[in-house]
Coordinates of C-alpha atoms in Angstrom, one line a residue:
X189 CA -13.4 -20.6 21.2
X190 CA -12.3 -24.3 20.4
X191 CA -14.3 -26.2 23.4
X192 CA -16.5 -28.6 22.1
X193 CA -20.1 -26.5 23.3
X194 CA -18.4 -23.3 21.3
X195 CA -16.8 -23.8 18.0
X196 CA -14.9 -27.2 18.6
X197 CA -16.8 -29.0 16.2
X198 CA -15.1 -26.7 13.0
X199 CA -11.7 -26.9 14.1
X200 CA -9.3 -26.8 11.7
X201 CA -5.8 -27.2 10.9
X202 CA -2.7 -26.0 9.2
X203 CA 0.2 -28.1 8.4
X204 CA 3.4 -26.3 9.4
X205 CA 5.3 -28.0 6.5
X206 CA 3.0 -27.8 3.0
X207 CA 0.4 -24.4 4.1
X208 CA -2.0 -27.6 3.8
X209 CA -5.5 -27.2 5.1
X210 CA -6.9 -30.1 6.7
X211 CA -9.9 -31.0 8.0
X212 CA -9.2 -34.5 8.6
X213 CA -9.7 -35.0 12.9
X214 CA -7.0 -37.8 13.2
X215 CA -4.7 -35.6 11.6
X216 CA -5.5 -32.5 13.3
X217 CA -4.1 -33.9 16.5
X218 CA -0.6 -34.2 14.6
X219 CA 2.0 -32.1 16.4
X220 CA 2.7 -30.3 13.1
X221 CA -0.5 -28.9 12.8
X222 CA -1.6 -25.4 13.6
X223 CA -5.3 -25.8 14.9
X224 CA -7.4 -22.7 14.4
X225 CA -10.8 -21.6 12.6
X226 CA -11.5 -20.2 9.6
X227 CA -14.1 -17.2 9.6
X228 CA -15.6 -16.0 6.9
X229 CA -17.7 -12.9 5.9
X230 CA -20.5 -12.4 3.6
X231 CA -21.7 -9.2 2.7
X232 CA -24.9 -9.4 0.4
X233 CA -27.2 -7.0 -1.0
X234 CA -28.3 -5.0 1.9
X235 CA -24.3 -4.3 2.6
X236 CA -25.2 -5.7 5.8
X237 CA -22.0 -8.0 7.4
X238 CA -22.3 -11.4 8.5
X239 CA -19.7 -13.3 10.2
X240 CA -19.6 -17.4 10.1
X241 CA -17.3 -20.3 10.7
X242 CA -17.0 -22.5 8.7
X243 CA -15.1 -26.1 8.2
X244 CA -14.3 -28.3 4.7
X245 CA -16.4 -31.0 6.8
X246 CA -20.1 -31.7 6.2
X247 CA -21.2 -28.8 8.6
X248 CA -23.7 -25.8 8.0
X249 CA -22.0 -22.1 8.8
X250 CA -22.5 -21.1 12.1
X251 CA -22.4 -17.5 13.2
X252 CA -20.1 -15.9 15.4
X253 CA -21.6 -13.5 17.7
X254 CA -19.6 -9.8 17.7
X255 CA -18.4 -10.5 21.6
X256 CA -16.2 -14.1 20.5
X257 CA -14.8 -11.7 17.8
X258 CA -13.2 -9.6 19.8
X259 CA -10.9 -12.1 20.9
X260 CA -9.9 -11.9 17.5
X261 CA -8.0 -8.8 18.2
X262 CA -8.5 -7.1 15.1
X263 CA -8.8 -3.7 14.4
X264 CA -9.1 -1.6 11.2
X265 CA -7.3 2.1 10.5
X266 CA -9.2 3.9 7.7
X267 CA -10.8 7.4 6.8
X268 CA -12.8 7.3 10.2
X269 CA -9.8 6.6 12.8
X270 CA -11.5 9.7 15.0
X271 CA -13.8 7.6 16.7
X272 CA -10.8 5.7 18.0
X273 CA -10.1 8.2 20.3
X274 CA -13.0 8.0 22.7
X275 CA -13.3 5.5 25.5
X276 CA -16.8 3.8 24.7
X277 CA -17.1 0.7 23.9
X278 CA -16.2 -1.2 20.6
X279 CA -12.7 1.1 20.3
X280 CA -9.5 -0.1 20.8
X281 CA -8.9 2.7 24.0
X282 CA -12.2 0.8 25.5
X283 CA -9.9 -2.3 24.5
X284 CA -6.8 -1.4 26.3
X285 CA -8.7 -0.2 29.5
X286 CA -10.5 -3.7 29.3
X287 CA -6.7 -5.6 29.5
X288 CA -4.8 -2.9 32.0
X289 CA -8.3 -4.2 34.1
X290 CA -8.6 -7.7 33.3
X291 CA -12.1 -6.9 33.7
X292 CA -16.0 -7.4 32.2
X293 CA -17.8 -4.8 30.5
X294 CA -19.5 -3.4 33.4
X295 CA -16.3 -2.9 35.7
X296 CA -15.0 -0.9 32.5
X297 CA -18.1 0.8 32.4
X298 CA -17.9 2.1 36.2
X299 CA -14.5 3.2 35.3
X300 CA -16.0 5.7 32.6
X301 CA -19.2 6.4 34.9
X302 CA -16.6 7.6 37.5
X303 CA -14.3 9.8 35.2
X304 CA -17.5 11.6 34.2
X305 CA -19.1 12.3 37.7
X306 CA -15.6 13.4 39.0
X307 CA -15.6 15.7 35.9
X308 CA -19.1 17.0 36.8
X309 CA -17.9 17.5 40.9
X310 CA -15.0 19.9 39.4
X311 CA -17.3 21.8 36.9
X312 CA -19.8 22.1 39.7
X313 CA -17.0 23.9 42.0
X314 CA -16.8 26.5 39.4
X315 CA -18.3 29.7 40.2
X316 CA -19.4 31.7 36.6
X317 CA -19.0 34.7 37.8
X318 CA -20.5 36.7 34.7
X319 CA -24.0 35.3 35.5
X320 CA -24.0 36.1 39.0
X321 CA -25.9 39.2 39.3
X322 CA -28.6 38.1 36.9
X323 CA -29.0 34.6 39.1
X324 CA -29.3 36.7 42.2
X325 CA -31.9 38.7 40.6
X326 CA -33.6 35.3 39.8
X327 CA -33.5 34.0 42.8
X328 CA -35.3 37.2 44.8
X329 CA -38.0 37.4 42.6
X330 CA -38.5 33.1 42.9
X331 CA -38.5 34.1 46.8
X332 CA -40.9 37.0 46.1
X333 CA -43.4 34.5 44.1
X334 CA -43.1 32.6 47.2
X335 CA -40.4 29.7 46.4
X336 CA -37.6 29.0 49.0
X337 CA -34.4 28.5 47.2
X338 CA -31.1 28.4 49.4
X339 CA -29.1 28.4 46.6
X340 CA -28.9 29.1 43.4
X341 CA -25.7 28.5 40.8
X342 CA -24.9 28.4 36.9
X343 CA -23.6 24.8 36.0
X344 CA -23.3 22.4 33.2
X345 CA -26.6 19.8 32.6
X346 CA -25.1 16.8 32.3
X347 CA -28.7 15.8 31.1
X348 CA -27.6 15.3 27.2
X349 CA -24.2 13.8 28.0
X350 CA -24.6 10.1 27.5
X351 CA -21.5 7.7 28.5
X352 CA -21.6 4.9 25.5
X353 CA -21.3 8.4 23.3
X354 CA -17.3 9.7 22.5
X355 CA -17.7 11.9 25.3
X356 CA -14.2 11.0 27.0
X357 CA -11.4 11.6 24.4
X358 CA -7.5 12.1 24.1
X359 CA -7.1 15.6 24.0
X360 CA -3.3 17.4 23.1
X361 CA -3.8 20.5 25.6
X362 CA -7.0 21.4 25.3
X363 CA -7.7 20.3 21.8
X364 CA -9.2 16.7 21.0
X365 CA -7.3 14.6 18.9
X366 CA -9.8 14.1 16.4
X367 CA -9.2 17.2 15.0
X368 CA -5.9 17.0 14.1
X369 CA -4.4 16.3 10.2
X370 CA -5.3 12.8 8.3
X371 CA -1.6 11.4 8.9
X372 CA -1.6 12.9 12.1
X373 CA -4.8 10.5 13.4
X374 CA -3.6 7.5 11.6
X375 CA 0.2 7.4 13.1
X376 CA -1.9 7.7 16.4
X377 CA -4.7 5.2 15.6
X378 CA -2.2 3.1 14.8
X379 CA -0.3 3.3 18.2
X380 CA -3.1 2.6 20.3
X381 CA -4.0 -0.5 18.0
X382 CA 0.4 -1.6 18.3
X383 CA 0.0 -1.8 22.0
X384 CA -3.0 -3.9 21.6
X385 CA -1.4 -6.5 19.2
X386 CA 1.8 -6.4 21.5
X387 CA 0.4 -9.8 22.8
X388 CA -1.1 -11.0 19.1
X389 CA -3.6 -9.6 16.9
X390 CA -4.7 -8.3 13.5
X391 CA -4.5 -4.9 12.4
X392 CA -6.3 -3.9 9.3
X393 CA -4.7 -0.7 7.7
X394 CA -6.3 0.6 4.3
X395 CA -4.5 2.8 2.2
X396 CA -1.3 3.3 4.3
X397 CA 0.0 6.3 2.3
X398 CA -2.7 8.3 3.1
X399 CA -2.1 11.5 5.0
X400 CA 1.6 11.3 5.3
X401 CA 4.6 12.5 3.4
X402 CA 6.6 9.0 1.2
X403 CA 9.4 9.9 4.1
X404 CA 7.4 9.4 6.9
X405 CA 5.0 6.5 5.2
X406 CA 8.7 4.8 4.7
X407 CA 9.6 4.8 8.2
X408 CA 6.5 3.8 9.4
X409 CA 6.5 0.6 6.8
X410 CA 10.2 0.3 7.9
X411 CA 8.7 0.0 11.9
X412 CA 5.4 -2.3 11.3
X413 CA 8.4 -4.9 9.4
X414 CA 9.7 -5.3 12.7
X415 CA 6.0 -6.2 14.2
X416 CA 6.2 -10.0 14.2
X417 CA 4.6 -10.7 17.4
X418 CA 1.2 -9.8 15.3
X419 CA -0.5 -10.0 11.3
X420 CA -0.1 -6.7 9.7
X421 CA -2.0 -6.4 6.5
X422 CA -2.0 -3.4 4.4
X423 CA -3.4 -2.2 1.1
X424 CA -1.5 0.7 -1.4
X425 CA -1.1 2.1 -4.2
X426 CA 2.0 3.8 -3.5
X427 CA 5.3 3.2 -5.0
X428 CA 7.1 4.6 -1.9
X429 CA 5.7 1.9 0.2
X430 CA 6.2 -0.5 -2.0
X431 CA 10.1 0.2 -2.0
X432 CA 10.6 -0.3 0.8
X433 CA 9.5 -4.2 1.2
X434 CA 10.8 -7.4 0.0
X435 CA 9.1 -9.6 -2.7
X436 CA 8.0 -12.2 0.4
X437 CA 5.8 -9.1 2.3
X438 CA 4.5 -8.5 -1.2
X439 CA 1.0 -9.5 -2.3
X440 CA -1.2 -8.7 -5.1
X441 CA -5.2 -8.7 -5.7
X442 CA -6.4 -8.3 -9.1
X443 CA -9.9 -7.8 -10.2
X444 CA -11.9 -11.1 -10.9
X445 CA -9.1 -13.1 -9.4
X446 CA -9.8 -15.7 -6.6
X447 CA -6.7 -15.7 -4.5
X448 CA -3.5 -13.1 -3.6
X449 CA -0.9 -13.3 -6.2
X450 CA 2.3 -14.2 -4.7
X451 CA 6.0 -12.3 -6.6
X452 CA 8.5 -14.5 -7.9
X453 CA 12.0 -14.1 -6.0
X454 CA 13.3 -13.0 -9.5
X455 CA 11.9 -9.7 -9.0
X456 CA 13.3 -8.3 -5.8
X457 CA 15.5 -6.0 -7.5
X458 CA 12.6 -4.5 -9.4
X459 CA 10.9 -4.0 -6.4
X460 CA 13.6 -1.8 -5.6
X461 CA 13.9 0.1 -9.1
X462 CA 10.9 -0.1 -10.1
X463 CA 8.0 0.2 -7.8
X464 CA 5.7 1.4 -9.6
X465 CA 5.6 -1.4 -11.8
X466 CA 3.4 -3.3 -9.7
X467 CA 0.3 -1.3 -10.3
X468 CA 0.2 -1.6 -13.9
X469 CA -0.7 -4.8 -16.3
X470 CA 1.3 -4.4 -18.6
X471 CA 5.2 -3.6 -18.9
X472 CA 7.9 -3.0 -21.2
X473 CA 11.4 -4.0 -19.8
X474 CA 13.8 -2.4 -21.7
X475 CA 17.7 -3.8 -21.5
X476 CA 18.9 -0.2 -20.4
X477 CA 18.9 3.6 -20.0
X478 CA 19.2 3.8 -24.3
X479 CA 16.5 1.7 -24.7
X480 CA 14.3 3.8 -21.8
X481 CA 15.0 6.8 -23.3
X482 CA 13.8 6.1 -26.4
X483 CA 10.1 4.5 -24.9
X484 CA 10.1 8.0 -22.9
X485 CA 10.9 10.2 -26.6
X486 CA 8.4 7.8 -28.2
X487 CA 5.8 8.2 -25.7
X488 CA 5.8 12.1 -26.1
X489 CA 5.6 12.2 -30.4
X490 CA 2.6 10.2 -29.3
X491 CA 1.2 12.4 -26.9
X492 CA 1.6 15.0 -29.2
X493 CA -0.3 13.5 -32.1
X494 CA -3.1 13.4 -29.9
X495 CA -2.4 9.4 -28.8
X496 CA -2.9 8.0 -25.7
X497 CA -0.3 8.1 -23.1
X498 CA 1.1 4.7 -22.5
X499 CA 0.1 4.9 -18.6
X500 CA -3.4 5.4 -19.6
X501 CA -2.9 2.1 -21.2
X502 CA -2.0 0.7 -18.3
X503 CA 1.6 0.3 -19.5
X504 CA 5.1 1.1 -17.8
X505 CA 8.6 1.1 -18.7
X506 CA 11.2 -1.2 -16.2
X507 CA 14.8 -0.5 -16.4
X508 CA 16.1 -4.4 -16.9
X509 CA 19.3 -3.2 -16.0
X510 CA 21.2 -5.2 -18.7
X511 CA 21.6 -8.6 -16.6
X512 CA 18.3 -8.3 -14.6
X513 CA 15.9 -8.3 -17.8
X514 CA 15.6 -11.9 -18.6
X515 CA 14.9 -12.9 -15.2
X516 CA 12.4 -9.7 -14.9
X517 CA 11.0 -10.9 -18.2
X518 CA 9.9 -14.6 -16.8
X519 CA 9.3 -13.0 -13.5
X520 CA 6.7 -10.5 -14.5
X521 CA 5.3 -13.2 -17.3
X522 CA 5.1 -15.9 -13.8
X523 CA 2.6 -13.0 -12.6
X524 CA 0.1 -12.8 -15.6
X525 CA 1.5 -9.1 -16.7
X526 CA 1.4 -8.9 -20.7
X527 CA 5.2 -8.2 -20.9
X528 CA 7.5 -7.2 -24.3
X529 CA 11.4 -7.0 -24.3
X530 CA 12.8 -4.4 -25.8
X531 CA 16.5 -4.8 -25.9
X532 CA 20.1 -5.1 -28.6
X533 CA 21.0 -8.0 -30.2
X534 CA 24.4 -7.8 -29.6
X535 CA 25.2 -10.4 -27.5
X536 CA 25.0 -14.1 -28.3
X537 CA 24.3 -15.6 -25.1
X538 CA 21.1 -13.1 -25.1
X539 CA 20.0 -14.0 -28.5
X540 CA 19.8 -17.7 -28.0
X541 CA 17.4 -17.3 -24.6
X542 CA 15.1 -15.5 -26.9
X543 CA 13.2 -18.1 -28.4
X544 CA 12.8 -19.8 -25.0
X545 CA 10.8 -16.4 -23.6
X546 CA 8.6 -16.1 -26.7
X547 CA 7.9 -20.0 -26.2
X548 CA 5.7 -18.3 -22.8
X549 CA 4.1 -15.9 -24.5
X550 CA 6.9 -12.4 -24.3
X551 CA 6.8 -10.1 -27.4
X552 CA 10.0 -9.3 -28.7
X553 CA 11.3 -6.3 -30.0
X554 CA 15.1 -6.3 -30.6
X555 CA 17.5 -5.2 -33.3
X556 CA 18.9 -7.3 -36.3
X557 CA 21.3 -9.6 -35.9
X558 CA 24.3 -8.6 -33.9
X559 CA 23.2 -5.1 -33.7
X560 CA 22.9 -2.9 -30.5
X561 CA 20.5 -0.4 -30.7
X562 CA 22.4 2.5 -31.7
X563 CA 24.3 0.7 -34.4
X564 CA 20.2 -0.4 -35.6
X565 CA 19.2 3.3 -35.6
X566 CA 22.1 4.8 -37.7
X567 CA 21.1 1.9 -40.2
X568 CA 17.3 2.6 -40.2
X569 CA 16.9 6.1 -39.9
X570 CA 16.5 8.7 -42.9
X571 CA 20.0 10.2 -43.8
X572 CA 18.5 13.8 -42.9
X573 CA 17.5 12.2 -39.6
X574 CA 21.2 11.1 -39.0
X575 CA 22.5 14.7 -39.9
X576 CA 19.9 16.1 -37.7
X577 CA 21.6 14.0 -34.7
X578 CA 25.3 14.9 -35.8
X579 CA 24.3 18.4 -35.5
X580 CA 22.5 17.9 -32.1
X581 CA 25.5 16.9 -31.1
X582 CA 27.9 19.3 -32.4
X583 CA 25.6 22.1 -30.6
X584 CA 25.0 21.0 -27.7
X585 CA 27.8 18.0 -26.4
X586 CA 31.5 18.8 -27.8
X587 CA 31.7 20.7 -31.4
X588 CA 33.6 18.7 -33.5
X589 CA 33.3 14.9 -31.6
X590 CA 31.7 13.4 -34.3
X591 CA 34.1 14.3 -37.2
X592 CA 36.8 13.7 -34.9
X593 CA 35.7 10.2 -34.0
X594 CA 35.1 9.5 -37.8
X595 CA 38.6 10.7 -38.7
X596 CA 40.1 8.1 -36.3
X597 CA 37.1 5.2 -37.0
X598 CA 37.4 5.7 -40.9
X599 CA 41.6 7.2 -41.5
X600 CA 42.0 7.4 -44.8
X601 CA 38.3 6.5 -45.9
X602 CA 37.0 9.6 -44.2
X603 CA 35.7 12.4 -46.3
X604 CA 34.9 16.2 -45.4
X605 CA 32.1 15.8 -47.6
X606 CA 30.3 13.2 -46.1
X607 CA 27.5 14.7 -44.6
X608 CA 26.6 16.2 -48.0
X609 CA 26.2 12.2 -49.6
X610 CA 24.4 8.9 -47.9
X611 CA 26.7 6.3 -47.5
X612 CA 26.7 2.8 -45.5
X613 CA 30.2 3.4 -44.5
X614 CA 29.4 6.3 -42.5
X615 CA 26.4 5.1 -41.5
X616 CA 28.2 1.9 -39.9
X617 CA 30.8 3.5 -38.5
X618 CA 28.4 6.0 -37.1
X619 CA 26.6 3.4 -35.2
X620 CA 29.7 2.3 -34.2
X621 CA 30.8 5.7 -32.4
X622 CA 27.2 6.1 -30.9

């Protein structure tokens, strides 16, 4: 594809230590350059595609004809994977049988010529019994209108049975393969197109997760991770195969955007914790379990005043897991998510970082001063609202914790009566205990 009467005039290359493209023919003979083409497709108004290469030098497009493709070796699994089980041409079987032969087209093409008249030779040794008597019939009264026949026989007419159609298929038994599950017919599309990328190629798979339980959709991500010998691209929306990459095999295309956003190392542990993440623009990270069960509770009294639930606002909640949040924080802002913090403020080291990540653009929301979060609510909320808790906890956790607690937090400032009164002493050492 790169001689000089083909495509040698748009060579390309890559330099193996900066990703640079260059154009540039002096330095394309460079040993650390990676000489290739670049293709491109165009798909216009009439959804019709049009393949081209191309070159950053002063050249006009120049299209690439659908057999030079092929050497591509690239092959897409999507909804219509059924045709992939034929032999005719253009499928990656007809591929296969092209490389076991190291052959042209037409040698191929005798192969599957063959297969078919053998298959007619057996079906013609068939006798159909059940129409004998009737045949016999026919063929006295042809010889009594005066036409020899010898013989006469019920077979198949091949007449409508053309060989570039999916007439020879993989079959399980007796039944064609194409008429097995969605999952089923991907994990065996995707087979056939393995042991053509053995050597190099592309496969092309669309919606990986489709068709298959998150078990088996994790194993088979786990197996195409181990595929180096060829490019594997894949598209999801699914958090279960996002889990079970790394940040580096992780890629993401936004709408309007001109290139593949690339995750910042910082969030590998999110990947893990937090899949689901990914597919939203905006997130909360909250410092911990407290702080996540509260965005859940919150979430809820909002659903049920008729609000909006925060996913259809395109917002979820990430577990920062205490020491992860800052770097999640920066790592999600690197990305161009809309991101708020929603942590204590109990910890100095914390609190003087926080001025740096609203320098980038993070929204804060945090307690005051010196405050964690539960120590902030038993000094914000309404004293029925604390007595409400006290007596969600004495019915469902351990009856009497909370005046037990108080006893030893307060000693000789504790009263009996002190649910009966406000006070900020019981409120502070309330927060305290929580």
């Amino acid at each position: 594809l790169i001689r000089e009467d083909k495509y040698g005039l748009y060579i390309r290359c890559v330099d193996v230590n900066t990703n640079e493209i260059i154009d540039d023919f002096e330095k394309i003979e460079d040993n650390n350059c990676h000489i290739g083409l670049t293709i491109k497709l165009e798909v216009k108004q009439d959804l019709e595609p049009n393949w081209y290469v191309i070159s950053g030098r002063e050249l006009e497009a120049i299209k690439i004809n659908a057999k030079d493709r092929s050497e591509f070796n690239v092959f897409m699994i999507s909804d219509y994977v059924h045709r992939h089980f034929s032999w005719s041409k253009g499928t990656p079987l007809y591929s296969l049988l092209r490389q076991q032969n190291q052959s042209d087209y037409l040698a191929d093409n005798d192969i599957i010529v063959d297969a078919l008249r053998e298959a007619k030779y057996k079906i013609d040794s068939i006798s159909f019994e059940k129409f004998q008597s009737i045949t016999n019939n026919i063929k006295s009264k042809i010889i009594e209108l005066g036409i020899d026949l010898s013989e006469i026989d019920t077979s198949i007419d091949f007449k409508d049975i053309i060989i570039r159609e999916n007439k020879l298929s993989l079959h399980e038994g007796k039944i064609p393969f194409r008429l097995r599950g969605k999952g089923s017919k991907r994990l065996i599309s995707m087979a056939i197109q393995l042991l053509l990328a053995e050597k190099g190629g592309i496969i092309l798979i669309d919606e990986i997760e489709q068709g298959l339980e998150p078990d088996r959709v994790q194993q088979l991500v786990n197996i195409l991770k181990k595929y180096t010998q060829s490019q594997i691209f894949i598209t999801t929306h699914s958090r279960d195969v996002v889990v079970e990459l790394g940040v580096k095999n992780l890629f993401m295309m936004r709408k309007n955007n001109s290139k593949l956003i690339e995750l910042d190392q910082s969030l590998q542990g999110c990947v893990r914790k937090n899949p689901e993440a990914f597919f939203a623009r905006k997130v909360i990270i909250c410092e911990g379990a407290t702080e996540i069960g509260i965005c859940k509770a919150l979430n809820e009294f909002r659903v049920e005043k008729g609000k909006k639930n925060i996913a259809c606002l395109g917002i979820r909640i990430v577990d920062g897991t205490g020491s992860k949040m800052l770097d999640y924080c920066k790592g999600f802002k690197k990305i161009d998510y809309d991101v708020l913090l929603f942590c204590d403020s109990d910890k100095n080291d914390i609190n003087k970082k926080k001025t740096r990540l609203k320098s980038i653009g993070i929204m804060i929301c945090d307690c005051k001063s010196e405050n964690a979060i539960e120590e902030q609510i038993f000094q914000d909320l309404p004293w029925e609202g604390i007595i409400e808790l006290v007596n969600y906890v004495n019915k469902y956790k351990v009856e009497n914790h909370v005046k037990d607690s108080l006893k030893s937090k307060l000693k000789d400032d504790y009263s009996s009566e002190w649910m009966s009164e406000e006070n900020f002493k019981f409120r502070k050492a309330l927060g305290e205990i929580a």
